[in-house]
Tab-separated table of C-alpha atoms and ligand atoms in Angstrom:
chain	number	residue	atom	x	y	z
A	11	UNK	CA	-0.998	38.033	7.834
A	12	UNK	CA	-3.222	38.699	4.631
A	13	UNK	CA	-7.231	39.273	4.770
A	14	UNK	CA	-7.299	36.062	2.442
A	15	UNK	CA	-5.526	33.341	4.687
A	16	UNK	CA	-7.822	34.870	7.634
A	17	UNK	CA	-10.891	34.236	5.407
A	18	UNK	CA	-9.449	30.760	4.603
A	19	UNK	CA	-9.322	30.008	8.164
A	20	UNK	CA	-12.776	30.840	8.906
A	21	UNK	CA	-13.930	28.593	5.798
A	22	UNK	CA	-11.817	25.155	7.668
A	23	UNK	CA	-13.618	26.136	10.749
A	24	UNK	CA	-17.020	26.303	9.258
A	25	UNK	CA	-15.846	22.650	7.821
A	26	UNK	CA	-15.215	21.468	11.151
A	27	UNK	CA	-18.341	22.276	12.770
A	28	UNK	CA	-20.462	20.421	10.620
A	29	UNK	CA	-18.370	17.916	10.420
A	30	UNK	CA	-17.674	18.176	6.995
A	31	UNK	CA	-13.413	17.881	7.211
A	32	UNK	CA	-13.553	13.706	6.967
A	33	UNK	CA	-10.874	12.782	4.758
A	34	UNK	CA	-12.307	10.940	1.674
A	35	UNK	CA	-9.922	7.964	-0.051
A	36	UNK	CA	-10.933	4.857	-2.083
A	37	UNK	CA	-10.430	1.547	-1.010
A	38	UNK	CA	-9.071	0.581	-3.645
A	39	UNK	CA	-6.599	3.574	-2.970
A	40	UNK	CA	-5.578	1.671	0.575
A	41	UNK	CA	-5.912	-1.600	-0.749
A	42	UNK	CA	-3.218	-1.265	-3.656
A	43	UNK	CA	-1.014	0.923	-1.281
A	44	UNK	CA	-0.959	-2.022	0.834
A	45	UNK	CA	0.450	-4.339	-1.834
A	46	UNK	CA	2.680	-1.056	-3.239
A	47	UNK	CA	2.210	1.943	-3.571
A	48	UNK	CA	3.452	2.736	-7.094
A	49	UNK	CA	0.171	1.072	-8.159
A	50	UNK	CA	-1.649	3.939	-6.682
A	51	UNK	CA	1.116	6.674	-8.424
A	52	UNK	CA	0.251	4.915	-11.705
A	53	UNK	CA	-3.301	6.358	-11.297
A	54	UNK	CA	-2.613	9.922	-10.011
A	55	UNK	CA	-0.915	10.670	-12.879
A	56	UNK	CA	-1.178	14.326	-11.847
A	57	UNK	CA	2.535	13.725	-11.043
A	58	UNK	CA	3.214	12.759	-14.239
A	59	UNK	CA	0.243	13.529	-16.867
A	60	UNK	CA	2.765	12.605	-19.493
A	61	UNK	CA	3.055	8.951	-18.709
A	62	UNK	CA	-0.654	7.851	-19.415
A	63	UNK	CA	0.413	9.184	-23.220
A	64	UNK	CA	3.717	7.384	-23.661
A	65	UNK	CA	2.842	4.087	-21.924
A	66	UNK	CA	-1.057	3.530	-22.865
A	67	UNK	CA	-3.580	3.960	-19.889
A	68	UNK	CA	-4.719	0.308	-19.526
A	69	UNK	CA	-3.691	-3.136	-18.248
A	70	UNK	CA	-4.790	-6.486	-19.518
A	71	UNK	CA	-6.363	-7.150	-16.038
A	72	UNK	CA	-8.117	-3.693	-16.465
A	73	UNK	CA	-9.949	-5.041	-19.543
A	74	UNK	CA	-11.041	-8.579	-18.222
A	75	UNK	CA	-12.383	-6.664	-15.172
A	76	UNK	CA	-13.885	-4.202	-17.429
A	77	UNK	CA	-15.658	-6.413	-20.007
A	78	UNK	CA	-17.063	-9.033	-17.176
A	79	UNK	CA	-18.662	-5.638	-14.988
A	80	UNK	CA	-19.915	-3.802	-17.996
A	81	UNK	CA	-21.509	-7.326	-19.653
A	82	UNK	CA	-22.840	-7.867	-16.223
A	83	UNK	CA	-24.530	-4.403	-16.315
A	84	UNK	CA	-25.752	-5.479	-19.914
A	85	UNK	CA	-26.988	-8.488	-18.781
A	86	UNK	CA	-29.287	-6.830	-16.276
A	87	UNK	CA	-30.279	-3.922	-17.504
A	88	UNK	CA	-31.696	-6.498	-20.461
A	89	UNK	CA	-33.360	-8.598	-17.944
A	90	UNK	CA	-34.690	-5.071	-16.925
A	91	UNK	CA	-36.655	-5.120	-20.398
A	92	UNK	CA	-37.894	-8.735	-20.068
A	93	UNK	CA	-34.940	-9.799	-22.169
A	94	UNK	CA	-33.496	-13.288	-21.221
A	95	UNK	CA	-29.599	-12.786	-22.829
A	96	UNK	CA	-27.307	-15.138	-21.641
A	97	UNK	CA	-24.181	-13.661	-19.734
A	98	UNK	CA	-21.725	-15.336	-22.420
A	99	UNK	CA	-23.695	-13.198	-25.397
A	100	UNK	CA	-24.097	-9.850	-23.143
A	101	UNK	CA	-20.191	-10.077	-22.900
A	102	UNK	CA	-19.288	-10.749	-26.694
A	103	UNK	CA	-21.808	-8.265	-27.030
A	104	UNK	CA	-19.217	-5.596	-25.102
A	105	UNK	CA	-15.978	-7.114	-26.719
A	106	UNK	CA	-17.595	-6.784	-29.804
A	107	UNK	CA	-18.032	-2.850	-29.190
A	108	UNK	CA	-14.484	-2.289	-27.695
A	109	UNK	CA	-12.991	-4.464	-30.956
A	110	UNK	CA	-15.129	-1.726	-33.571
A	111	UNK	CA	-14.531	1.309	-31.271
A	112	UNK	CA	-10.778	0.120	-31.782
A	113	UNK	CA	-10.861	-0.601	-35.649
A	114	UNK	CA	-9.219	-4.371	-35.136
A	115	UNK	CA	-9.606	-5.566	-38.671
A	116	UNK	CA	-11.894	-8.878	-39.367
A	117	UNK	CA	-8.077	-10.991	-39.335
A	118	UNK	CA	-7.651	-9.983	-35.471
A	119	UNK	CA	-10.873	-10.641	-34.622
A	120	UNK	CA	-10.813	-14.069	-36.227
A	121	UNK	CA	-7.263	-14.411	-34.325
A	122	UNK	CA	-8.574	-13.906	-31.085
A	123	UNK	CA	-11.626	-16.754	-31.616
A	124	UNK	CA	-8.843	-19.042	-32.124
A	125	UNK	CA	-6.721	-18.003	-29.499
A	126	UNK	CA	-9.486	-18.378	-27.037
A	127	UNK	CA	-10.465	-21.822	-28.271
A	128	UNK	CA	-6.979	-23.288	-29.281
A	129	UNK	CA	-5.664	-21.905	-25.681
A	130	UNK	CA	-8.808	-23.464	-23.832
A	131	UNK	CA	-8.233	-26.730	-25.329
A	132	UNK	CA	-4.562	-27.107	-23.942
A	133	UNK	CA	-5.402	-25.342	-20.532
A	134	UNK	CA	-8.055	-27.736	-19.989
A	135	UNK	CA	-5.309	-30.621	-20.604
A	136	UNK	CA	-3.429	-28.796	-17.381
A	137	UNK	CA	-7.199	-28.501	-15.470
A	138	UNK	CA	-7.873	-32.010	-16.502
A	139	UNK	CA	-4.958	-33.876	-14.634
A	140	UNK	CA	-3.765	-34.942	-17.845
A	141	UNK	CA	-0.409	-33.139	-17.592
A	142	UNK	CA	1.391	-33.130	-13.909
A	143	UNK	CA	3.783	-31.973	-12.212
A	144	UNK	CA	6.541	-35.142	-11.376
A	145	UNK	CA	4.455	-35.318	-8.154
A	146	UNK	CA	1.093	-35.839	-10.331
A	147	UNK	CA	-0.052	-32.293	-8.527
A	148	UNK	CA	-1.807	-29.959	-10.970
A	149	UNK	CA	0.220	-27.138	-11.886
A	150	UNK	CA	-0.612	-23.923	-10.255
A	151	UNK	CA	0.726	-21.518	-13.540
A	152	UNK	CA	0.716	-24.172	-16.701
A	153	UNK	CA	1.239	-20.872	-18.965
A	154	UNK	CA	4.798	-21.311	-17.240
A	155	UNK	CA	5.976	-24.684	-17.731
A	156	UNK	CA	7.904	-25.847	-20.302
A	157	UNK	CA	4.805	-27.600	-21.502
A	158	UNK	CA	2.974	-25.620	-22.374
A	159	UNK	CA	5.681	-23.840	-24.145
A	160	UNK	CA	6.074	-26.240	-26.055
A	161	UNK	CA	2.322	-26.882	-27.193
A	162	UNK	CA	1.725	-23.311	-27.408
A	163	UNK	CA	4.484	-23.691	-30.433
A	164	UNK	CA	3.397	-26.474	-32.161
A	165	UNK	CA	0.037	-25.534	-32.164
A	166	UNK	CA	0.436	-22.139	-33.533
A	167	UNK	CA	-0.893	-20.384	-30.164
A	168	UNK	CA	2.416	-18.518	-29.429
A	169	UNK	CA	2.287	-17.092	-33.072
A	170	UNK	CA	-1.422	-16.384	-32.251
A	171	UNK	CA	-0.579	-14.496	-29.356
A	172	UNK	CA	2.079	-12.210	-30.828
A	173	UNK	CA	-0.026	-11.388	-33.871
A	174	UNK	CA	-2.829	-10.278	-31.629
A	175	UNK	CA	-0.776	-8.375	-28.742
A	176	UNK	CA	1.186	-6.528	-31.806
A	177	UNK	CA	-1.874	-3.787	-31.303
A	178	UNK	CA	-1.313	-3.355	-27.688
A	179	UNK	CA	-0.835	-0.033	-28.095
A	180	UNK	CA	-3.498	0.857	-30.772
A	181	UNK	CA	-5.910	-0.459	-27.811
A	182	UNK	CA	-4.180	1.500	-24.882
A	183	UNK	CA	-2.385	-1.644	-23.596
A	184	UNK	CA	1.045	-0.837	-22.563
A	185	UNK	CA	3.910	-3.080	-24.244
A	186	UNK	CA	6.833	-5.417	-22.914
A	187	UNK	CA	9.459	-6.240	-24.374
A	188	UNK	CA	11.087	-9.286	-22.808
A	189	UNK	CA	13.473	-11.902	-23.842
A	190	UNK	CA	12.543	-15.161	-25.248
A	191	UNK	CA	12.517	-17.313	-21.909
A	192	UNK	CA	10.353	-14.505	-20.196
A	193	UNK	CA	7.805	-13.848	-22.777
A	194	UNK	CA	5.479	-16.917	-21.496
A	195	UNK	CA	5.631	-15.220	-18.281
A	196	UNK	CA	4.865	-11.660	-19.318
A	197	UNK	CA	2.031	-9.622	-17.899
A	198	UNK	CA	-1.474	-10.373	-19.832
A	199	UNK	CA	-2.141	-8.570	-23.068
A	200	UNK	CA	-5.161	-8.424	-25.674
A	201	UNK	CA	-5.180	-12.171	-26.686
A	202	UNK	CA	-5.325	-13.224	-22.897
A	203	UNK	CA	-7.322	-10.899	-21.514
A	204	UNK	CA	-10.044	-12.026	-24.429
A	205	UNK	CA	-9.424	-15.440	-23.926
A	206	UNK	CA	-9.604	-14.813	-19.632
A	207	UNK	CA	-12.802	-13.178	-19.598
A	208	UNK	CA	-14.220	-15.498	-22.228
A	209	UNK	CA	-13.684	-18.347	-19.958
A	210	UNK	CA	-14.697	-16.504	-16.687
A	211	UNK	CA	-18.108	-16.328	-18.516
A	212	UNK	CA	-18.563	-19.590	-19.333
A	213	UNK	CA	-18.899	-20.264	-15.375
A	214	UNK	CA	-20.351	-17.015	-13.940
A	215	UNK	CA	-23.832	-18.137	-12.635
A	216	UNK	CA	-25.506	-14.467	-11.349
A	217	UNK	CA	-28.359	-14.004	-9.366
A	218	UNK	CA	-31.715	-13.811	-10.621
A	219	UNK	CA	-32.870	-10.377	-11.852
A	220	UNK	CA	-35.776	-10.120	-9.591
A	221	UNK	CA	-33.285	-10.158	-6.281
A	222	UNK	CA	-31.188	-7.586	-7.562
A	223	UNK	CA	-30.817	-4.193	-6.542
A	224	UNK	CA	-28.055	-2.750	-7.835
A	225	UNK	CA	-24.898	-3.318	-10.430
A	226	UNK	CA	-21.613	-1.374	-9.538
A	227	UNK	CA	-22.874	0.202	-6.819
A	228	UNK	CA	-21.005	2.906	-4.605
A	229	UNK	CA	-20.925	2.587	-1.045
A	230	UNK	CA	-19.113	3.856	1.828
A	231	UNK	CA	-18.200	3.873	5.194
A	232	UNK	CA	-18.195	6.322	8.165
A	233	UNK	CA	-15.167	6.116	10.259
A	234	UNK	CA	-14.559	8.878	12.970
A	235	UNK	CA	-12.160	10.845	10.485
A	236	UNK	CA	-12.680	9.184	7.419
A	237	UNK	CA	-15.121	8.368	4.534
A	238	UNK	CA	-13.933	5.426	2.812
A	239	UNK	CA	-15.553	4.437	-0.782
A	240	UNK	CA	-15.534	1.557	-2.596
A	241	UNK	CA	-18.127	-0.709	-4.723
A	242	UNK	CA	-20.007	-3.781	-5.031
A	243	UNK	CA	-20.540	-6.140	-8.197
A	244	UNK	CA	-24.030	-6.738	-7.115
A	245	UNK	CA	-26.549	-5.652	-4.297
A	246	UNK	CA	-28.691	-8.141	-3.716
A	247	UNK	CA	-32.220	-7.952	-1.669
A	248	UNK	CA	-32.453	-10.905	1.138
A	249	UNK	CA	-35.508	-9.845	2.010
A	250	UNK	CA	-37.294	-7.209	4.426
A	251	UNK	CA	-37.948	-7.996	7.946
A	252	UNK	CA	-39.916	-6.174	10.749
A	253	UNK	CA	-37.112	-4.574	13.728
A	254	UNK	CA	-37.471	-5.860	16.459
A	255	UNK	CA	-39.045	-4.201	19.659
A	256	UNK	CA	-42.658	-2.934	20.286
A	257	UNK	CA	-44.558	-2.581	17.133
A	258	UNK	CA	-45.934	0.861	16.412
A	259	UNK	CA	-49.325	1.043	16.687
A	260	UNK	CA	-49.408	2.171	13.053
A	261	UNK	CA	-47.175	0.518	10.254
A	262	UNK	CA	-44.246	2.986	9.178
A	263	UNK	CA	-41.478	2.335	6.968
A	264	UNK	CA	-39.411	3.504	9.415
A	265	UNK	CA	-39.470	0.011	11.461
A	266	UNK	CA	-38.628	-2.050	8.670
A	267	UNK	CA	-34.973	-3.823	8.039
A	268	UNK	CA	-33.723	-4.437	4.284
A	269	UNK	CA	-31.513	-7.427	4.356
A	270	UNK	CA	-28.720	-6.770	1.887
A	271	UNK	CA	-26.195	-8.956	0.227
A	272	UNK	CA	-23.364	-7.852	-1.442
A	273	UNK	CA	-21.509	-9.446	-4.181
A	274	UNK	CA	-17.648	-8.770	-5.399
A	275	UNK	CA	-15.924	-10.162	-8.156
A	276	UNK	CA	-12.506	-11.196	-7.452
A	277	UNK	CA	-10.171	-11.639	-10.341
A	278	UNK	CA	-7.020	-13.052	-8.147
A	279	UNK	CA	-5.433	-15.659	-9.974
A	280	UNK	CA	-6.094	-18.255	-6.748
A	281	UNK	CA	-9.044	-18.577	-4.638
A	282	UNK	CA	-8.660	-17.239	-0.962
A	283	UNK	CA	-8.958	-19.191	1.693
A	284	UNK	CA	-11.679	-18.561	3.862
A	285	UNK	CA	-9.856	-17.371	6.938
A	286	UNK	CA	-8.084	-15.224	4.427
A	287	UNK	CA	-10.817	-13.953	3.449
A	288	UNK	CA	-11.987	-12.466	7.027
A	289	UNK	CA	-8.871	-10.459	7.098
A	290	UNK	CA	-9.009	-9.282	3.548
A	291	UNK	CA	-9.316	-5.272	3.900
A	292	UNK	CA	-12.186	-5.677	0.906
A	293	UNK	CA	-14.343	-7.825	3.162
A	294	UNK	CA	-13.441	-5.625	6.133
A	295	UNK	CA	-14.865	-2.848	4.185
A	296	UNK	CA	-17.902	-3.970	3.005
A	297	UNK	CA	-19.558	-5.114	6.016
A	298	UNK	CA	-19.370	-1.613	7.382
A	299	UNK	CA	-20.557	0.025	4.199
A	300	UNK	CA	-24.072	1.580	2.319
A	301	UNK	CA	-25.082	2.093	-0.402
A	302	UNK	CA	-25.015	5.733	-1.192
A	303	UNK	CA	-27.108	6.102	-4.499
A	304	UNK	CA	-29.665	3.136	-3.980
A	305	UNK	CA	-33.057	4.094	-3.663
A	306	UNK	CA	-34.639	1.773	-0.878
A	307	UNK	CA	-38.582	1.969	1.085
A	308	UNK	CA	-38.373	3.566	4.330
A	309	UNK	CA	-36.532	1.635	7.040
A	310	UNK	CA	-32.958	0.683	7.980
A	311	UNK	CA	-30.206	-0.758	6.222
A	312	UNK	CA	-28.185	-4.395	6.930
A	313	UNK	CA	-25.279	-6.058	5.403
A	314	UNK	CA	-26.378	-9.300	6.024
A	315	UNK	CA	-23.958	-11.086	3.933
A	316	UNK	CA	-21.119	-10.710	1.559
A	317	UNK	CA	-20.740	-12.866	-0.918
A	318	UNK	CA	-17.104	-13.456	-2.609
A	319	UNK	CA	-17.146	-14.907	-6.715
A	320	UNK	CA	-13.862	-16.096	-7.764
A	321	UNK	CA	-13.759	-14.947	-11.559
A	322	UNK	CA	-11.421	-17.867	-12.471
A	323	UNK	CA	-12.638	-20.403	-10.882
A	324	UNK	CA	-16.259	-19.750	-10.900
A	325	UNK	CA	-16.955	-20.697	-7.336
A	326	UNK	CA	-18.432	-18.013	-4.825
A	327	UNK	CA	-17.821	-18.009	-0.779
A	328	UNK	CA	-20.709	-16.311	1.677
A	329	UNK	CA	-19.270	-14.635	4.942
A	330	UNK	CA	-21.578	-12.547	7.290
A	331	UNK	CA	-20.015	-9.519	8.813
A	332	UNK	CA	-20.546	-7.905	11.968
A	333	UNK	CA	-21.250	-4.233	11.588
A	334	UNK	CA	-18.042	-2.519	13.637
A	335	UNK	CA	-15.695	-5.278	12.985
A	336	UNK	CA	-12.643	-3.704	12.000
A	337	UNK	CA	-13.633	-0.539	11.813
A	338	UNK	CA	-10.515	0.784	14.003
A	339	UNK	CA	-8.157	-1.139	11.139
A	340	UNK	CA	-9.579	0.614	8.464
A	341	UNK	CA	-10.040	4.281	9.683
A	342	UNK	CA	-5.800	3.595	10.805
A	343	UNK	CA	-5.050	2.197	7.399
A	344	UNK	CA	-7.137	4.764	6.006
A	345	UNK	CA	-4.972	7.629	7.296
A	346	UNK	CA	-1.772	5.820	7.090
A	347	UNK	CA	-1.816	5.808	3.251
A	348	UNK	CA	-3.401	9.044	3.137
A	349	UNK	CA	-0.089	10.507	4.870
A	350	UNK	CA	1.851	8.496	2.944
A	351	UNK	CA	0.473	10.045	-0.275
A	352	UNK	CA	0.613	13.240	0.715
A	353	UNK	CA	4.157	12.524	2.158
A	354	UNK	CA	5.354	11.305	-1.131
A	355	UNK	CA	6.401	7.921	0.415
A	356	UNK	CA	6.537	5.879	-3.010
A	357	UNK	CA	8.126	3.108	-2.284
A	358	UNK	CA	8.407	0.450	-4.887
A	359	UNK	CA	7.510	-3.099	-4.646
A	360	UNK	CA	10.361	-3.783	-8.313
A	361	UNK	CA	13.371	-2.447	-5.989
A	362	UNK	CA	13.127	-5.577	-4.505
A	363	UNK	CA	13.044	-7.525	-8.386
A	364	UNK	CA	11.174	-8.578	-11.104
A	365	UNK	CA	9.590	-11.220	-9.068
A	366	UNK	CA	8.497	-9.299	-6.138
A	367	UNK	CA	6.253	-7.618	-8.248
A	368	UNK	CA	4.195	-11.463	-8.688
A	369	UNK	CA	1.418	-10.973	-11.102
A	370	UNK	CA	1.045	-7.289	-10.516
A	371	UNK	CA	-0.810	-5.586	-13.711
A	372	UNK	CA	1.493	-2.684	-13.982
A	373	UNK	CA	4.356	-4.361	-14.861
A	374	UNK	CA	3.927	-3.747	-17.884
A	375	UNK	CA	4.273	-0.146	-16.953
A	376	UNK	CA	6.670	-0.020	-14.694
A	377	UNK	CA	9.306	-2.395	-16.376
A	378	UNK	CA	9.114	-1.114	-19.924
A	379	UNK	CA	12.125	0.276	-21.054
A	380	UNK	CA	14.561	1.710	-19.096
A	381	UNK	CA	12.071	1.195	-16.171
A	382	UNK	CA	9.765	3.356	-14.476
A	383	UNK	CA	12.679	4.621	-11.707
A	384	UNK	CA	15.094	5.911	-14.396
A	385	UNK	CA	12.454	7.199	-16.347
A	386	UNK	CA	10.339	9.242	-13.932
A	387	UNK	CA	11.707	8.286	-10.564
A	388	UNK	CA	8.067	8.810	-8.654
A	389	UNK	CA	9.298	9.379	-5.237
A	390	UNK	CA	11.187	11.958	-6.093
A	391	UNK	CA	8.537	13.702	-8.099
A	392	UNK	CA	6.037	13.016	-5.780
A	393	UNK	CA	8.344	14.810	-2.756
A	394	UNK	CA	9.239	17.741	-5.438
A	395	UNK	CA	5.638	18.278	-5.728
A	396	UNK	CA	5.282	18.194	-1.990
A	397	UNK	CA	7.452	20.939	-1.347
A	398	UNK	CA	6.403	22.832	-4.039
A	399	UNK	CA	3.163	23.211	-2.088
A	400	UNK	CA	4.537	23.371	1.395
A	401	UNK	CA	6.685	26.797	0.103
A	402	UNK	CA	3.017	27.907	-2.015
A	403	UNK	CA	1.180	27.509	1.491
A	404	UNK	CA	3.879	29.241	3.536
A	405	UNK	CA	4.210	31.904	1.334
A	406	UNK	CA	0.830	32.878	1.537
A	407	UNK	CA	1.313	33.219	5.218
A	408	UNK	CA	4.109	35.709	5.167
A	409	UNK	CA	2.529	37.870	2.374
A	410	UNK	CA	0.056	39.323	4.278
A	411	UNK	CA	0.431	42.044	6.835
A	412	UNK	CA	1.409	40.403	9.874
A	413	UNK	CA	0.736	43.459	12.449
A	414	UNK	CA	-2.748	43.527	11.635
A	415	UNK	CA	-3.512	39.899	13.390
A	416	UNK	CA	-3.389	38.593	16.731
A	417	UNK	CA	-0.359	36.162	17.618
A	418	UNK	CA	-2.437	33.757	18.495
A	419	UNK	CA	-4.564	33.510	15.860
A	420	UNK	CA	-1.380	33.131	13.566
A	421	UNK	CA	-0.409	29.873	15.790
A	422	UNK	CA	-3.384	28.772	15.167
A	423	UNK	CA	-3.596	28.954	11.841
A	424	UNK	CA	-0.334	26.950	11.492
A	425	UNK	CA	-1.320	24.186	13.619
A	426	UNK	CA	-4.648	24.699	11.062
A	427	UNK	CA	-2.491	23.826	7.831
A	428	UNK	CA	-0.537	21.105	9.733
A	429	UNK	CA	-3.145	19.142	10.934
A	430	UNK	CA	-3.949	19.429	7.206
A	431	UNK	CA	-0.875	18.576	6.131
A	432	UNK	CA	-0.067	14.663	7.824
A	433	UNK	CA	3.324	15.048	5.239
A	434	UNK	CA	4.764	18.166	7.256
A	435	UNK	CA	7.096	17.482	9.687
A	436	UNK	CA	7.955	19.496	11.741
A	437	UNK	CA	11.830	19.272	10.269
A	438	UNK	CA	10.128	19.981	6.980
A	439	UNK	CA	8.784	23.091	8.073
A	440	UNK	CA	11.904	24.125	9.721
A	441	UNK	CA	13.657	23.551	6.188
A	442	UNK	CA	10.841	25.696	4.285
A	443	UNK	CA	11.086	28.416	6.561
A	444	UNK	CA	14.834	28.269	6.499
A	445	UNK	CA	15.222	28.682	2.395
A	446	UNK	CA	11.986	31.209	2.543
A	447	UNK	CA	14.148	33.362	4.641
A	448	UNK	CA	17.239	33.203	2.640
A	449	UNK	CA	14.984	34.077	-0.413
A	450	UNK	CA	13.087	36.843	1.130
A	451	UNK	CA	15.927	38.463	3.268
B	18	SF4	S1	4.971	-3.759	-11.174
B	18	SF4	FE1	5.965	-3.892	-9.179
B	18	SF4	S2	6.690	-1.823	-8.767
B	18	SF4	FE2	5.204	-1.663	-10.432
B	18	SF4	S3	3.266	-1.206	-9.400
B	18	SF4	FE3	3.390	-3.435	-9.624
B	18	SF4	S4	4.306	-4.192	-7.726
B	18	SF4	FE4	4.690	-1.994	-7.846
């Protein structure tokens, strides 16, 4: 056993003592994994740092999330300098940056101002009651029925749309091609992902400047072996309050309470329910978390509320947390993905068909061509990679000199890398040692 894995060992123990071994994931890591976890391959494209290139690095959804948070940050970092822009002008103020940055010429742009408006004229028909189902319910998807097919043909929308989403890729969209009776039900591209977060604006009502905190601020949460990340829209100030208890006899910062609110955007098509809501792993997550980068007075910190705004819809939802619910769900979630990552388990939500995957935003990815499995197969590549480091890690243990350490200490050090290692069974290892032997002897 090598000098260098002894040294190695000494640096994990150092890590333990203070504590500083916590595995670290993002939430929204966990939270796609949950729904499937090809959505969270997509992003470590370390496995495959060809596929960004070939299939363009952004989803429709990614933009309409992407224009409403950064015209939100506009929008208060304006207020900031005393400058009253409305939200709907702070976000064609972004669009308007992404469409030069991309070199759209003055015919797209003009094609996407009548998309938006020629599109919001017929939805509202939908949204109106006007056109029913044979029940006279409201549709749920009126960009599926036959419809709106049929408008979007006469009045010129579908051509609209295809003339637009022919520069999918020039804008790192990645492109579907689907037959005729799919195309109305295709993932969103450039002309609806305008025309979405045009209309999400026209019904965002934000708080007022002087309450606000923070924009797109990181948090996270302490759990006994994890640190879990994620990020609020807003954090909002609900005021400061005096703990309770004894007063000092002189005023500190230290006894004072900030209330805090925070605020996520959802962009699900539908509206949770509220008793969804208080199981939703976002919620879960936020009323355990802190800010990490806000600078606050003196005194404690507490989530007093969370408040949900539905993008589409417009409407917002207020729940109040209790620090320490859920806690034990997440830090178990937490690990359960983070061994499943490191395990390789990729297991795809499209095995089970197109329709399984609902309105996921990486079908355009995954379906495109031959489809993602033929073309890259990500379980497999993710368990090639797996082993690749398993045999790295084990050969670094037999190419030191073994007589120079204590038995023990090399026991420990491979209970060390396996409590590391959540992937390595201990069949796995078996197998490693088994074809390091046959190469070595
Ligand atoms: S499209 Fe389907 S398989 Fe691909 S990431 Fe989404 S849910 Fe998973």
């Amino acid at each position: 056993m090598g000098k260098g894995w002894s040294s190695d060992l000494e640096k994990v123990k150092a890590r333990v003592s203070n504590g500083a071994m916590k595995i670290e994931i993002d939430l929204k890591d966990v939270w796609d994994w949950a729904y499937c976890p090809l959505r969270v391959w997509w992003r470590k494209t370390g496995l495959a740092p060809d596929v960004i290139s070939k299939q363009g690095k952004r989803t429709g959804e990614q933009l309409i999330e992407e224009s409403i948070r950064s015209a939100t940050r506009v929008y208060y970092e304006l207020a900031g300098k005393s400058k009253d822009v409305p939200f709907g002008k702070c976000l064609g103020l972004v669009w308007k940056g992404w469409l030069e940055a991309w070199r759209l010429d003055d015919e797209t742009v003009s094609d996407l101002v009548n998309y938006h408006q020629t599109r919001r004229s017929i939805l509202s028909r939908f949204e109106d009651g006007e056109i029913t189902n044979r029940e006279g319910e409201r549709y749920k998807k009126p960009t599926w029925t036959r419809y709106w097919r049929r408008m979007a043909e006469s009045s010129g929308l579908a051509v609209l749309r295809q003339n637009i989403d022919r520069h999918q890729e020039a804008v790192g969209l990645g492109r579907l091609e689907l037959p005729e009776e799919e195309y109305y039900r295709a993932p969103k591209g450039l002309a609806d992902a305008f025309a979405d977060s045009m209309d999400y604006a026209n019904k965002m009502r934000l708080p007022p400047p002087d309450v606000v905190l923070g924009v797109n601020e990181r948090l996270e949460v302490e759990l006994p072996s994890v640190r879990l990340f994620s990020r609020a829209d807003i954090v909002r100030s609900k005021g400061v309050s005096r703990k309770r208890g004894r007063p000092p006899k002189e005023p500190t910062g230290e006894n004072l309470l900030h209330r805090l609110e925070y605020e996520i955007f959802l962009f699900d098509e539908e509206a949770p329910p509220i008793y969804g809501l208080l199981r939703d792993l976002r919620v879960i997550a936020l009323g355990q978390s802190f800010p990490i980068n806000l600078k606050l007075e003196e005194g404690d910190q507490l989530v007093e509320s969370i408040r949900i705004r539905h993008m589409p819809s417009g409407k917002d939802q207020e729940i109040n947390p209790r620090l320490g619910d859920g806690a034990d769900i997440l830090e178990a979630l937490s690990r359960a993905v983070i061994t499943g990552i490191r395990a390789g388990n990729y297991v795809p939500r499209m095995v089970c068909g197109w329709r399984a995957c609902g309105d996921c935003q990486y079908r355009m990815l995954c379906f495109s061509e031959t489809g993602v499995m033929d073309a890259f197969n990500p379980p497999l590549m993710a368990q090639i990679e797996s082993a690749q480091r398993l045999t790295r890690e084990m050969r670094k243990y037999l190419g030191g000199d073994g007589a120079q350490e204590k038995r023990i200490e090399i026991v420990r050090s491979i209970f060390e890398f396996m409590a590391k290692s959540p992937d390595l069974t201990p069949e796995g290892a078996l197998w490693a040692m088994d074809n390091l032997e046959a190469e070595t002897g």
